[in-house]
Each structure stands twice: as structure tokens, then as C-alpha cells.
Coordinates of C-alpha atoms in Angstrom, one line a residue:
Chain A
M1 CA -27.5 28.2 8.3
K2 CA -28.5 28.9 4.5
V3 CA -26.4 26.3 2.6
G4 CA -26.6 26.2 -1.1
F5 CA -25.8 22.8 -3.0
I6 CA -25.1 22.5 -6.7
G7 CA -24.8 19.0 -8.3
L8 CA -27.0 16.4 -6.8
G9 CA -25.6 13.2 -8.5
I10 CA -24.6 9.9 -6.9
M11 CA -22.4 11.7 -4.3
G12 CA -24.1 15.1 -4.1
A13 CA -27.5 13.9 -3.3
P14 CA -26.8 12.0 -0.1
M15 CA -24.3 14.5 1.0
A16 CA -27.0 17.4 0.7
G17 CA -29.2 15.1 2.4
H18 CA -27.0 14.9 5.3
V19 CA -26.8 18.6 5.5
I20 CA -30.4 19.3 5.3
A21 CA -31.2 16.4 8.0
G22 CA -28.5 18.4 10.2
G23 CA -31.2 21.1 10.4
H24 CA -30.0 23.5 7.7
Q25 CA -31.9 25.3 5.1
A26 CA -31.0 24.2 1.6
F27 CA -31.0 25.9 -1.8
V28 CA -30.3 23.5 -4.4
Q29 CA -29.7 23.2 -8.3
T30 CA -28.6 20.1 -10.3
R31 CA -28.0 19.7 -14.1
S32 CA -30.7 16.8 -14.2
K33 CA -34.0 16.4 -12.1
V34 CA -33.7 17.3 -8.2
P35 CA -34.0 13.9 -6.3
A36 CA -37.6 13.5 -4.8
T37 CA -35.7 12.8 -1.4
I38 CA -34.0 16.2 -1.5
A39 CA -37.2 18.1 -2.6
E40 CA -39.4 16.4 0.0
A41 CA -37.0 17.3 2.7
G42 CA -37.9 20.8 2.0
A43 CA -35.0 22.1 -0.1
T44 CA -35.7 25.3 -2.2
V45 CA -35.0 24.3 -5.9
C46 CA -33.4 27.2 -7.7
A47 CA -33.5 28.0 -11.4
N48 CA -29.4 28.5 -11.6
A49 CA -26.4 28.6 -9.7
A50 CA -26.5 32.5 -9.5
E51 CA -30.0 32.0 -7.6
V52 CA -28.2 29.5 -5.1
A53 CA -25.5 32.0 -4.5
A54 CA -27.8 34.9 -4.0
A55 CA -30.0 33.0 -1.4
A56 CA -27.4 30.8 0.7
E57 CA -24.5 32.0 2.9
V58 CA -22.3 28.9 2.0
I59 CA -22.3 27.4 -1.5
I60 CA -21.2 23.8 -1.9
L61 CA -20.3 22.5 -5.3
M62 CA -20.3 18.8 -6.1
V63 CA -19.9 18.2 -9.9
P64 CA -17.7 15.8 -11.9
D65 CA -14.6 17.7 -13.4
T66 CA -12.7 20.9 -13.7
P67 CA -14.7 22.3 -16.6
D68 CA -18.0 21.8 -14.8
V69 CA -16.7 23.7 -11.6
E70 CA -15.6 26.5 -14.0
K71 CA -19.0 26.5 -15.7
V72 CA -21.0 26.6 -12.5
L73 CA -18.8 29.2 -11.0
F74 CA -18.1 31.7 -13.9
G75 CA -20.8 30.6 -16.7
D76 CA -23.8 32.4 -17.5
G77 CA -26.0 32.2 -14.5
G78 CA -23.1 31.1 -12.5
V79 CA -22.3 31.4 -8.8
A80 CA -20.0 34.6 -9.5
S81 CA -23.0 36.5 -10.7
G82 CA -25.1 35.8 -7.6
L83 CA -22.5 36.2 -4.9
T84 CA -22.1 39.1 -2.4
P85 CA -19.2 39.7 -0.2
G86 CA -18.8 37.6 2.9
K87 CA -20.1 34.3 1.5
T88 CA -18.1 31.2 1.2
V89 CA -17.9 29.0 -1.9
V90 CA -16.8 25.2 -1.1
D91 CA -15.9 22.9 -3.9
M92 CA -16.1 19.3 -3.0
S93 CA -15.6 17.9 -6.5
S94 CA -12.3 16.3 -7.4
I95 CA -10.7 18.7 -9.9
S96 CA -7.3 20.1 -11.0
P97 CA -5.4 21.8 -8.1
I98 CA -3.8 24.4 -10.4
A99 CA -7.3 25.4 -11.9
T100 CA -8.6 25.5 -8.2
K101 CA -6.0 28.2 -7.1
D102 CA -7.2 30.4 -10.2
F103 CA -10.8 29.7 -9.3
A104 CA -10.4 30.6 -5.6
A105 CA -8.6 33.8 -6.6
R106 CA -11.4 35.1 -8.7
I107 CA -14.0 34.4 -6.2
E108 CA -11.9 36.0 -3.3
S109 CA -11.7 39.0 -5.6
L110 CA -15.4 39.2 -5.0
G111 CA -14.8 39.6 -1.3
C112 CA -16.0 36.0 -0.7
D113 CA -14.0 33.0 0.8
Y114 CA -13.2 29.9 -0.9
L115 CA -12.3 26.2 0.2
D116 CA -11.4 23.3 -2.0
A117 CA -12.6 20.1 -0.2
P118 CA -12.5 17.0 -2.2
V119 CA -13.6 13.8 -0.6
S120 CA -12.8 10.1 -0.9
G121 CA -14.9 7.1 0.4
G122 CA -17.2 7.0 -2.9
E123 CA -20.9 6.5 -2.8
V124 CA -20.8 4.2 0.1
G125 CA -18.9 6.8 2.3
A126 CA -21.4 9.7 1.0
K127 CA -24.4 7.6 2.1
A128 CA -23.0 6.6 5.4
A129 CA -21.7 10.1 6.1
S130 CA -18.4 8.7 6.5
L131 CA -16.3 10.4 3.9
T132 CA -12.7 11.6 4.3
I133 CA -12.7 15.4 3.6
M134 CA -9.4 16.9 2.4
V135 CA -9.7 20.7 2.8
G136 CA -7.5 23.5 1.5
G137 CA -8.1 27.1 2.6
K138 CA -7.6 29.6 5.5
A139 CA -7.8 27.9 9.0
E140 CA -10.5 30.5 10.1
V141 CA -12.9 29.6 7.0
F142 CA -12.4 25.8 7.7
D143 CA -13.2 26.2 11.3
R144 CA -16.4 28.1 10.3
I145 CA -17.5 25.4 7.7
R146 CA -16.3 22.4 9.8
P147 CA -19.7 21.8 11.4
L148 CA -21.1 21.2 7.8
F149 CA -18.3 18.9 6.8
A150 CA -19.0 16.9 10.0
L151 CA -22.4 16.0 8.7
M152 CA -21.0 14.5 5.6
G153 CA -17.7 12.9 6.8
K154 CA -15.6 11.4 9.7
N155 CA -11.9 12.1 8.9
I156 CA -11.9 15.9 8.3
S157 CA -8.6 17.8 8.0
N158 CA -7.3 21.4 6.9
V159 CA -4.4 20.2 4.9
G160 CA -2.9 23.6 3.7
E161 CA -3.7 26.7 1.6
V162 CA -6.3 26.8 -1.2
G163 CA -5.4 24.0 -3.6
A164 CA -4.2 21.7 -0.9
G165 CA -7.2 19.8 -0.6
Q166 CA -7.2 18.8 -4.3
I167 CA -3.4 18.1 -4.1
T168 CA -4.2 15.7 -1.1
K169 CA -6.8 13.9 -3.2
V170 CA -4.5 13.6 -5.9
A171 CA -1.8 12.1 -3.7
N172 CA -4.7 9.7 -2.5
Q173 CA -5.3 8.7 -5.9
M174 CA -1.6 8.2 -6.5
I175 CA -1.0 5.9 -3.6
V176 CA -4.2 3.9 -4.3
A177 CA -3.3 3.2 -8.0
L178 CA 0.3 2.3 -6.9
N179 CA -0.9 0.1 -4.2
I180 CA -3.3 -1.8 -6.6
A181 CA -0.5 -2.0 -9.1
A182 CA 1.8 -3.4 -6.2
V183 CA -1.0 -6.0 -5.1
A184 CA -1.5 -7.1 -8.8
E185 CA 2.2 -7.6 -9.6
A186 CA 2.7 -9.5 -6.4
L187 CA -0.3 -11.8 -6.9
V188 CA 0.3 -12.5 -10.6
F189 CA 3.9 -13.6 -9.8
V190 CA 2.8 -16.0 -6.9
S191 CA 0.2 -17.5 -9.2
K192 CA 2.4 -17.9 -12.0
A193 CA 5.1 -19.4 -9.7
G194 CA 2.6 -22.0 -8.5
A195 CA 1.4 -20.7 -5.2
D196 CA -2.1 -19.8 -4.3
P197 CA -2.9 -16.2 -4.4
T198 CA -5.8 -16.4 -2.0
K199 CA -3.5 -17.9 0.7
V200 CA -0.7 -15.5 0.1
R201 CA -3.1 -12.5 0.2
Q202 CA -4.2 -13.9 3.6
A203 CA -0.7 -14.5 4.9
L204 CA 0.5 -11.1 3.8
M205 CA -2.3 -9.2 5.6
G206 CA -0.4 -9.8 8.9
G207 CA 2.5 -8.0 7.9
F208 CA 4.0 -4.7 6.5
A209 CA 2.3 -5.4 3.2
A210 CA -1.0 -4.9 4.8
S211 CA -3.2 -2.2 3.2
R212 CA -6.7 -1.4 2.6
I213 CA -6.0 -2.2 -1.0
L214 CA -4.6 -5.7 -0.2
E215 CA -7.7 -6.3 2.0
V216 CA -10.3 -5.1 -0.4
H217 CA -8.9 -4.9 -4.1
G218 CA -6.7 -8.0 -3.4
E219 CA -9.8 -9.9 -2.7
R220 CA -11.7 -8.5 -6.0
M221 CA -8.6 -9.7 -7.7
T222 CA -8.7 -13.3 -6.2
R223 CA -12.6 -13.5 -6.4
R224 CA -12.4 -11.9 -10.0
T225 CA -15.2 -9.5 -9.2
F226 CA -14.5 -6.2 -11.3
N227 CA -17.8 -4.5 -11.4
P228 CA -17.2 -0.8 -10.7
G229 CA -16.7 0.6 -7.9
F230 CA -14.3 3.1 -9.3
R231 CA -13.5 2.8 -13.1
I232 CA -10.0 2.5 -14.6
A233 CA -11.0 5.3 -16.9
L234 CA -11.8 7.8 -14.1
H235 CA -8.7 6.8 -12.0
Q236 CA -6.6 7.3 -15.3
K237 CA -7.9 10.9 -15.5
D238 CA -6.8 11.3 -11.8
L239 CA -3.1 10.0 -12.5
G240 CA -3.3 12.4 -15.7
L241 CA -3.9 15.2 -13.2
A242 CA -0.7 14.0 -11.1
L243 CA 1.6 13.7 -13.8
Q244 CA 0.4 17.3 -15.3
G245 CA 1.0 18.6 -11.8
A246 CA 4.4 17.0 -11.7
R247 CA 5.2 18.6 -15.1
V248 CA 4.3 22.1 -14.0
L249 CA 6.2 21.7 -10.5
G250 CA 9.4 20.4 -12.3
M251 CA 9.4 17.0 -10.7
A252 CA 9.6 13.2 -11.6
M253 CA 7.1 10.5 -10.6
P254 CA 8.4 7.5 -12.3
Q255 CA 6.1 4.9 -10.5
T256 CA 2.9 7.0 -11.1
A257 CA 3.8 7.3 -14.7
G258 CA 4.2 3.5 -14.9
A259 CA 0.9 2.8 -13.3
E260 CA -0.6 5.4 -15.8
Q261 CA 0.8 3.3 -18.5
L262 CA -0.8 0.1 -17.0
M263 CA -4.0 1.9 -17.1
Q264 CA -3.2 2.6 -20.7
V265 CA -2.9 -1.0 -21.4
M266 CA -6.3 -1.4 -20.0
Q267 CA -7.8 1.2 -22.4
A268 CA -6.1 -0.5 -25.1
Q269 CA -7.9 -4.0 -24.4
G270 CA -11.2 -2.1 -23.9
W271 CA -11.1 -2.8 -20.1
D272 CA -11.3 0.7 -18.8
Q273 CA -14.8 0.7 -17.7
L274 CA -13.9 -2.1 -15.1
D275 CA -13.1 -1.5 -11.5
H276 CA -9.5 -0.2 -10.8
S277 CA -8.9 -3.5 -9.0
A278 CA -9.0 -5.1 -12.7
L279 CA -5.6 -3.4 -13.3
V280 CA -4.3 -7.0 -12.5
K281 CA -5.6 -7.9 -15.9
A282 CA -3.0 -5.7 -17.4
L283 CA -0.3 -7.6 -15.5
E284 CA -1.8 -11.0 -16.4
L285 CA -1.8 -10.1 -20.1
M286 CA 1.9 -9.3 -19.7
A287 CA 2.5 -12.6 -18.1
D288 CA 0.2 -14.7 -20.4
H289 CA -1.2 -16.2 -17.0
E290 CA -4.5 -15.6 -15.3
I291 CA -5.0 -15.9 -11.7
A292 CA -7.5 -18.8 -11.0
A293 CA -10.6 -17.5 -9.4
E294 CA -11.0 -18.3 -5.7
G295 CA -12.8 -21.3 -5.1
A296 CA -12.8 -22.3 -8.7
Chain B
M1 CA 10.7 -32.8 20.5
K2 CA 14.5 -32.7 19.7
V3 CA 15.0 -29.5 17.6
G4 CA 18.0 -28.4 15.8
F5 CA 18.6 -24.9 15.2
I6 CA 21.5 -23.5 12.9
G7 CA 21.8 -19.7 12.7
L8 CA 21.6 -17.8 16.0
G9 CA 22.0 -14.2 14.7
I10 CA 19.7 -11.3 15.3
M11 CA 16.6 -13.3 14.1
G12 CA 17.6 -16.9 14.9
A13 CA 18.7 -16.4 18.5
P14 CA 15.3 -15.0 19.9
M15 CA 13.4 -17.6 17.8
A16 CA 15.5 -20.3 19.2
G17 CA 14.9 -18.9 22.6
H18 CA 11.1 -19.3 22.1
V19 CA 11.5 -22.9 21.0
I20 CA 13.5 -23.7 24.0
A21 CA 11.2 -22.0 26.3
G22 CA 8.4 -24.1 24.7
G23 CA 9.9 -27.1 26.3
H24 CA 11.7 -28.5 23.5
Q25 CA 15.3 -30.1 23.6
A26 CA 17.6 -27.9 21.5
F27 CA 20.6 -28.7 19.4
V28 CA 22.4 -25.9 18.1
Q29 CA 25.3 -24.6 16.0
T30 CA 26.0 -21.0 14.6
R31 CA 28.7 -19.4 12.7
S32 CA 30.0 -17.1 15.5
K33 CA 29.7 -17.5 19.3
V34 CA 26.4 -19.2 20.7
P35 CA 24.6 -16.4 22.7
A36 CA 24.8 -16.9 26.4
T37 CA 21.0 -16.9 26.7
I38 CA 20.8 -20.0 24.5
A39 CA 23.7 -22.0 26.2
E40 CA 22.2 -21.2 29.7
A41 CA 18.8 -22.3 28.6
G42 CA 20.3 -25.7 28.2
A43 CA 20.8 -26.1 24.5
T44 CA 23.4 -28.7 23.2
V45 CA 26.1 -26.8 21.3
C46 CA 27.1 -28.9 18.3
A47 CA 30.4 -28.7 16.3
N48 CA 28.6 -28.5 13.1
A49 CA 25.4 -28.8 11.1
A50 CA 26.0 -32.7 10.6
E51 CA 25.9 -33.2 14.4
V52 CA 22.9 -31.0 14.6
A53 CA 21.1 -33.3 12.0
A54 CA 22.2 -36.3 13.5
A55 CA 20.8 -35.5 17.2
A56 CA 17.6 -33.7 16.2
E57 CA 14.4 -34.7 14.6
V58 CA 13.6 -31.3 13.1
I59 CA 16.4 -29.1 12.1
I60 CA 15.7 -25.4 11.6
L61 CA 17.8 -23.1 9.5
M62 CA 18.0 -19.4 10.0
V63 CA 21.0 -18.0 8.0
P64 CA 21.4 -14.9 5.8
D65 CA 21.2 -15.9 2.0
T66 CA 20.9 -18.5 -0.6
P67 CA 24.6 -19.5 -0.5
D68 CA 24.6 -20.0 3.3
V69 CA 21.7 -22.4 3.2
E70 CA 23.4 -24.3 0.5
K71 CA 26.7 -24.6 2.5
V72 CA 24.9 -25.4 5.8
L73 CA 22.9 -28.1 4.0
F74 CA 25.3 -29.7 1.6
G75 CA 28.9 -28.2 2.4
D76 CA 31.5 -30.4 4.5
G77 CA 30.0 -31.3 7.8
G78 CA 26.7 -30.1 6.4
V79 CA 23.0 -31.1 7.6
A80 CA 22.8 -33.6 4.6
S81 CA 25.8 -35.6 5.9
G82 CA 24.0 -36.0 9.3
L83 CA 20.5 -36.8 8.2
T84 CA 18.7 -40.2 8.6
P85 CA 15.3 -40.8 6.9
G86 CA 12.2 -39.5 8.6
K87 CA 13.7 -36.0 9.7
T88 CA 12.4 -32.7 8.8
V89 CA 14.4 -29.8 7.5
V90 CA 12.8 -26.3 8.0
D91 CA 14.5 -23.5 6.2
M92 CA 13.2 -20.2 7.8
S93 CA 15.9 -18.0 6.0
S94 CA 14.7 -15.8 3.1
I95 CA 16.5 -17.1 0.0
S96 CA 15.8 -17.8 -3.7
P97 CA 12.4 -19.6 -4.4
I98 CA 14.2 -21.6 -7.4
A99 CA 17.2 -22.7 -5.3
T100 CA 14.7 -23.9 -2.7
K101 CA 13.0 -26.3 -4.9
D102 CA 16.4 -27.7 -5.8
F103 CA 17.3 -28.0 -1.9
A104 CA 14.0 -29.6 -1.1
A105 CA 14.4 -32.2 -3.9
R106 CA 18.0 -33.2 -2.7
I107 CA 16.7 -33.3 1.0
E108 CA 13.6 -35.5 0.0
S109 CA 15.8 -37.8 -2.0
L110 CA 17.4 -38.9 1.4
G111 CA 14.1 -39.9 2.9
C112 CA 13.4 -36.5 4.7
D113 CA 10.9 -33.8 4.8
Y114 CA 11.6 -30.2 3.6
L115 CA 9.4 -26.9 4.5
D116 CA 10.5 -23.4 3.4
A117 CA 9.2 -21.1 6.0
P118 CA 10.5 -17.5 5.7
V119 CA 9.4 -14.8 8.1
S120 CA 8.4 -11.3 8.1
G121 CA 8.2 -8.9 11.2
G122 CA 11.9 -8.3 11.8
E123 CA 13.9 -8.4 15.1
V124 CA 11.0 -6.9 16.7
G125 CA 8.6 -9.7 15.7
A126 CA 11.3 -12.3 16.4
K127 CA 11.7 -11.1 20.2
A128 CA 8.0 -10.9 20.6
A129 CA 7.4 -14.1 18.7
S130 CA 4.8 -12.1 16.6
L131 CA 6.5 -13.3 13.1
T132 CA 4.5 -13.8 10.2
I133 CA 5.5 -17.1 8.8
M134 CA 4.8 -18.2 5.1
V135 CA 5.1 -22.0 4.6
G136 CA 5.7 -24.0 1.7
G137 CA 5.5 -27.8 1.7
K138 CA 3.1 -30.7 2.2
A139 CA 0.2 -30.1 4.4
E140 CA 1.0 -33.1 6.8
V141 CA 4.4 -32.0 7.2
F142 CA 3.1 -28.3 7.9
D143 CA 0.5 -29.6 10.5
R144 CA 3.4 -31.7 12.4
I145 CA 5.7 -28.7 12.6
R146 CA 2.9 -26.1 13.1
P147 CA 3.3 -26.3 17.1
L148 CA 7.0 -25.2 16.7
F149 CA 6.2 -22.2 14.5
A150 CA 3.4 -21.3 16.8
L151 CA 6.2 -20.6 19.5
M152 CA 7.8 -18.1 16.9
G153 CA 4.9 -16.4 15.2
K154 CA 1.4 -15.5 15.0
N155 CA 0.1 -15.4 11.6
I156 CA 1.0 -18.9 10.3
S157 CA 0.2 -20.3 6.9
N158 CA 0.8 -23.0 4.5
V159 CA 0.8 -21.2 1.3
G160 CA 1.5 -24.0 -1.2
E161 CA 4.1 -26.7 -2.1
V162 CA 7.7 -26.3 -1.3
G163 CA 9.1 -23.0 -2.7
A164 CA 5.8 -21.3 -2.0
G165 CA 6.8 -19.9 1.4
Q166 CA 9.9 -18.1 -0.3
I167 CA 7.6 -17.1 -3.3
T168 CA 5.3 -15.4 -0.8
K169 CA 8.3 -13.7 1.2
V170 CA 9.3 -12.3 -2.2
A171 CA 5.9 -11.2 -3.0
N172 CA 5.7 -9.5 0.6
Q173 CA 9.1 -7.7 -0.3
M174 CA 7.6 -6.4 -3.6
I175 CA 4.5 -5.0 -2.0
V176 CA 6.4 -3.4 0.9
A177 CA 8.8 -1.8 -1.6
L178 CA 6.2 -0.6 -4.1
N179 CA 4.2 0.8 -1.0
I180 CA 7.2 2.8 0.2
A181 CA 7.6 4.2 -3.6
A182 CA 4.1 5.1 -3.5
V183 CA 4.1 7.0 -0.4
A184 CA 7.4 8.6 -1.3
E185 CA 6.2 9.8 -4.6
A186 CA 2.9 11.2 -3.1
L187 CA 4.5 12.9 -0.1
V188 CA 7.2 14.7 -2.2
F189 CA 4.4 15.7 -4.6
V190 CA 2.3 17.2 -2.0
S191 CA 5.3 18.9 -0.2
K192 CA 6.6 20.3 -3.5
A193 CA 3.1 21.6 -4.3
G194 CA 3.0 23.7 -1.0
A195 CA 1.0 21.2 1.1
D196 CA 2.0 19.9 4.6
P197 CA 3.0 16.2 4.0
T198 CA 2.6 15.4 7.9
K199 CA -1.1 16.7 7.6
V200 CA -1.7 14.9 4.2
R201 CA -0.4 11.6 5.7
Q202 CA -2.8 12.1 8.7
A203 CA -5.7 12.8 6.3
L204 CA -5.0 9.8 4.0
M205 CA -4.8 7.3 6.9
G206 CA -8.5 7.3 7.1
G207 CA -9.2 6.2 3.4
F208 CA -8.2 3.7 0.8
A209 CA -4.5 4.9 0.6
A210 CA -4.3 3.5 4.3
S211 CA -1.4 0.8 4.8
R212 CA 1.2 -0.2 7.3
I213 CA 3.5 1.6 5.2
L214 CA 1.6 4.9 5.1
E215 CA 1.5 4.6 8.8
V216 CA 4.9 3.5 9.9
H217 CA 7.4 4.4 7.0
G218 CA 5.3 7.5 5.9
E219 CA 6.1 8.7 9.6
R220 CA 9.7 8.0 9.3
M221 CA 9.8 10.2 5.9
T222 CA 8.1 13.1 7.6
R223 CA 10.3 12.8 10.6
R224 CA 13.3 12.2 8.8
T225 CA 14.4 9.1 10.8
F226 CA 16.3 6.8 8.4
N227 CA 18.3 4.5 10.7
P228 CA 17.7 1.1 9.9
G229 CA 15.2 -0.9 10.4
F230 CA 15.5 -2.5 7.1
R231 CA 18.3 -1.5 5.0
I232 CA 17.9 -0.4 1.2
A233 CA 20.6 -2.9 0.2
L234 CA 19.1 -5.8 1.5
H235 CA 15.6 -4.8 0.0
Q236 CA 17.2 -4.2 -3.5
K237 CA 18.5 -7.9 -3.1
D238 CA 15.0 -9.1 -2.4
L239 CA 13.7 -7.2 -5.5
G240 CA 16.6 -8.6 -7.5
L241 CA 15.2 -12.2 -6.4
A242 CA 11.7 -11.0 -7.6
L243 CA 13.0 -9.8 -11.0
Q244 CA 15.1 -13.0 -11.5
G245 CA 12.0 -15.0 -10.8
A246 CA 10.1 -13.1 -13.4
R247 CA 12.8 -13.6 -15.9
V248 CA 12.5 -17.5 -15.1
L249 CA 8.8 -17.4 -15.3
G250 CA 8.5 -15.3 -18.4
M251 CA 6.5 -12.3 -17.1
A252 CA 6.8 -8.8 -16.7
M253 CA 6.8 -6.8 -13.5
P254 CA 7.3 -3.2 -14.6
Q255 CA 6.5 -1.3 -11.1
T256 CA 8.9 -3.6 -9.3
A257 CA 11.6 -3.0 -12.0
G258 CA 11.0 0.8 -11.5
A259 CA 11.2 0.5 -7.6
E260 CA 14.4 -1.5 -8.2
Q261 CA 15.7 1.3 -10.1
L262 CA 14.8 3.9 -7.4
M263 CA 17.0 1.7 -5.0
Q264 CA 19.7 1.8 -7.7
V265 CA 19.6 5.8 -7.4
M266 CA 20.0 5.3 -3.5
Q267 CA 23.1 3.1 -4.2
A268 CA 24.5 5.6 -6.6
Q269 CA 24.2 8.3 -3.7
G270 CA 25.8 6.0 -1.0
W271 CA 22.5 5.8 0.8
D272 CA 21.8 2.3 0.6
Q273 CA 22.6 1.5 4.2
L274 CA 19.8 3.7 5.2
D275 CA 16.4 2.3 6.1
H276 CA 14.2 1.4 3.1
S277 CA 11.9 4.4 4.0
A278 CA 14.9 6.6 2.9
L279 CA 13.7 5.6 -0.6
V280 CA 11.7 9.1 -0.8
K281 CA 15.4 10.7 -0.9
A282 CA 15.6 9.3 -4.3
L283 CA 12.3 11.0 -5.4
E284 CA 13.4 14.2 -3.6
L285 CA 16.7 14.2 -5.6
M286 CA 14.5 13.9 -8.8
A287 CA 12.3 16.7 -7.6
D288 CA 15.2 18.9 -6.3
H289 CA 13.0 19.3 -3.3
E290 CA 13.3 18.0 0.2
I291 CA 10.1 17.3 2.5
A292 CA 10.5 19.6 5.5
A293 CA 11.1 17.7 8.8
E294 CA 8.0 17.2 11.0
G295 CA 7.9 20.0 13.5
A296 CA 11.0 21.8 12.0

């Protein structure tokens, strides 16, 4: 299949590499320099997004944020100006669910299909082709594109109409943030009360408190290793999308709002470039007590 | 070993059964009638807690709440009045960490040892002898009692000094409540936004949002099965212990306080006898939107 790939950053480059390794003919374009691995793999480097759209049947986007997707799709030399009917645009970036519905409608009005397919699993998952891919869009379009997704990820699902992928990604970021806050509050509590947070974390792993976050981020908290990983500042942006969504939908998300405020504490302290597990530092500040580092 | 067991309710009866099956000689006492299975297994039924304490080397308590433990230990005909130096009191109830330190000090002043060893895993775990047991107390006492714990549970750890077991149990209840609130907010959000919460839950199970709560309680939310299980009213009591502890320790636990308020919403609606997964109903109320039942 002729596959276009726009955005070859930390995530996009390995993802495109897997698609090329899967035997597809690639047409690529990225803001900065095309990685040598992608060029050497035989990808055709295009001058702009319109050229990618003209050459490929399926055009995949993997760029940072909502305005980037808008520019790539509808800016000068954008995807929309190169599309012809029957092609499929797949946005794998993590962006606003509300903007996504608008972008999809504009692409579909050109006689093309649209999927939103954000991922979780980060750089590690992108390299290992083990990403979780949450896809919004029509079932028949999903079925057609699924073999491409299977080259990049493992847990792939069509969660609903266009926009549902981004909604699911936002829900993922909500749960991850709230589970981090849960583990952080609990570990500061036990430490301040005189118990050993490392032993407590281990004890809790066997019961209903068990989670990937308790396992991975709980350990980062007790080991005091806060190099990102995923930065607080980016996670705060995601919670902003969630709260903006809640306002549009007319619903209350008090726990998410609380976690967003904890991230605000991190920002106030200049700690928002740390890994999101460092959220524990906001609770420590509010308890005037720091968890002792494991083995210290 | 001569083991005393006080409290033979839903949890205590199967736990005592496992200890007896392990070959120990049991002396039991309970508020209501001793279950036939325990009497038939050869346990000696005592008239009061003092008799249990006089007959046994290790006295295990499994009663509902802090005042119950206080009464069993220090009331008329209580454990304290039957103890002689060198015996060990093991409180497996889930009670206040602060009261626990006081109880332990009073028992230790009689020349006896004290462990607090609350459990998680519920009735199912008690029956299957697969409880998580979180033990506070001296390492040498823990080592001596460990073989008894091994008859009742699987994940057994000494998490610190006396009181640390109860602190760990409180931390467990905090994380469970906050993870339930996290899943509830996320599923109401996705449903209100038009995505399918059942599919979203499935998609999220593969990534960092994965937890025992997403797995078990998330399914209860989408299937709308809210029979307890573990009642909101009891969980709210546990969060009360957590917040009381935070006040004594001088620390803030904003997310736990928020979750406690959501349980207050449940109470206001007369929903506090439902399973704690029903917390989703508080969020649904605040969104004026109910998740459609799976398969409906």
C-alpha cells in the first residue's frame, strides 16, 4: 500500500519505520530533517504535506498538538490541497476531540475518510510496536486500515465514531493522572505516619489497589527517579483538554479538576518538566514531609 | 499451637477454619452463635474473651470496628484480664491506626506482644486463604506468627512498627476509592461524549490506565451490577479514618477528601448501601447522564 507519514519525531519515526518494514511504500514529510533510518529504508521524501497526500492512499499524521494537525491538514501546501476522493486520513496525534470532529467533517467533505487513532505507550511502545491504539471512525474504514495499525501496536480497538479515539485517549490520561495522585497521597500518608512506603507499595500490589501506576510510578516515587518519561507540563495540557471537554458537555469532573490543581502546584514550584510521577512532590510540599529514598 | 480466635463473622469464621485445618488447637469466642463448622472442627468454645486469652498462646481478633476491639481487649471479661506475660495479641480487624498504637502499648505493658494485621481480599479471599495481610509490629514477633498468617493469606508483609498495618490498610482503601473515582469520571466522560464505555474500558486495559479496579469495578459500572461486594457506607468510614489521620499528622489529602465528598453524594441519595463501584452514580448525577448498560 502507498502510505504517507507526516511527522517523524520521537514517536513518528519508529512508527513509520515499522510500516515500511511491513512492506509498504512510504511517502514522508516532517518539520525537521528526515531521520537517516527512514530515508535509507527507501521512503520517498516529499516537499510538503500536499505532495504526500497526492502520492499516498493512506495519510498518517503524528504531530504534537491540535494547531499542528490543523496546519498540516488545512494550511498552505497542506494535506487537503493534495487529496483526491477515496483516500484516508489517519490522525494518530493526541489532540482535542472537539477539533477532531471538525477536521474529520472537512476531510470527509472532500470525499475522503478520516480516522482519529491516538496511541498510548510512549517512545518505548513506539519502538517495540506495542502501542495501544484507540481508534474513532467508521467500522469499515477501521477494518481497512487495521493491518497498518497492527504493524505499530498490539491493543487496537475501534471505540466509536470519529472523535471517540481522542475521547478515549483523554480518558486514559485522566485515569493515569488520578491513579498517580492516588498512589502519591497514599505513600506520603504512610511515610508521614511512620510506615515504610517501599514495603507498603509492595504489600498493596497483591490486592485491589494494584495498578500499572502503583507498579511503575509508585516505584519511581520511592526510588526518587523523576527524569521524564512523560512530563507534568504535557499531562497538565491533557487534563486541560478533559476539563474543556467537560465544560462543553456540561458535566462535572471534580477529581480530575483536583489533579489538575496538583499539577498547578508543580508548575508553581518549577517542577513541571519532571516526570508525572513527581506529582508526589506536590503532596509532600503540602505535608511538609518527604518520602525517604528507597535504600537511603 | 494454642490459638485463640475472637470474632467468627463473615471473615473470621473461614479464617479460623483455616487455622484449625492447619493443625492448631483453637479456643474461640464470638458475639453471636459459633458456626457449626468451627465447633465440629474441634474448637473449644469459651464463655468470654478473658477465657480465650487464658487458654491460648496467640489471641487473634477479627471484629468490625475500633470500639469493638477496645471492648474485646479491655472491657469486662476482656482479653487483658485473661492474659499472662509472653502471650501475643494479633488484631486482624480494620481499625484506627491511632487507637491501635494505644491498644498495643496497654497490651505490651502486661508483658505481652502485639501485632496489628488487617487484611484485604474480602470474604472471597478469606474463604480461599488468599488474603493480603499487612502487619505492623516487631520483626521477631512477626516471624513467630508468620506461619499462622500463611494459613490465611498469600501476600503477607511486615510493613513497619505497630500501627503500620492499619496505616497500610487505610492507604489501600484510599487508593481503591481514588481508583474507583478515576474510572467512574473517565467512563461517564466517554459515555457523555458519545463513545462506548465498554469498548473504552477494554481499550484502556492494555496501557498505563490498567488496574484491578478498571478490570473489576469498571466492569461492574458498565454492567450496572452494584450489589455489594463492599458497601459505600463502609468505604466512607475508611476514608474518614484516612482524613482523621491526615488531620492528626498535619497533612493535606485533597483527592481523598474529594472522593469522600462523592461518597457523601451517594449517602444523600440513599445509595450508600450499594457496592463502592456504584460511586459512578454520583458522577452520573452530576453529569445528568447515565452510562448505558452493557449489551442493552
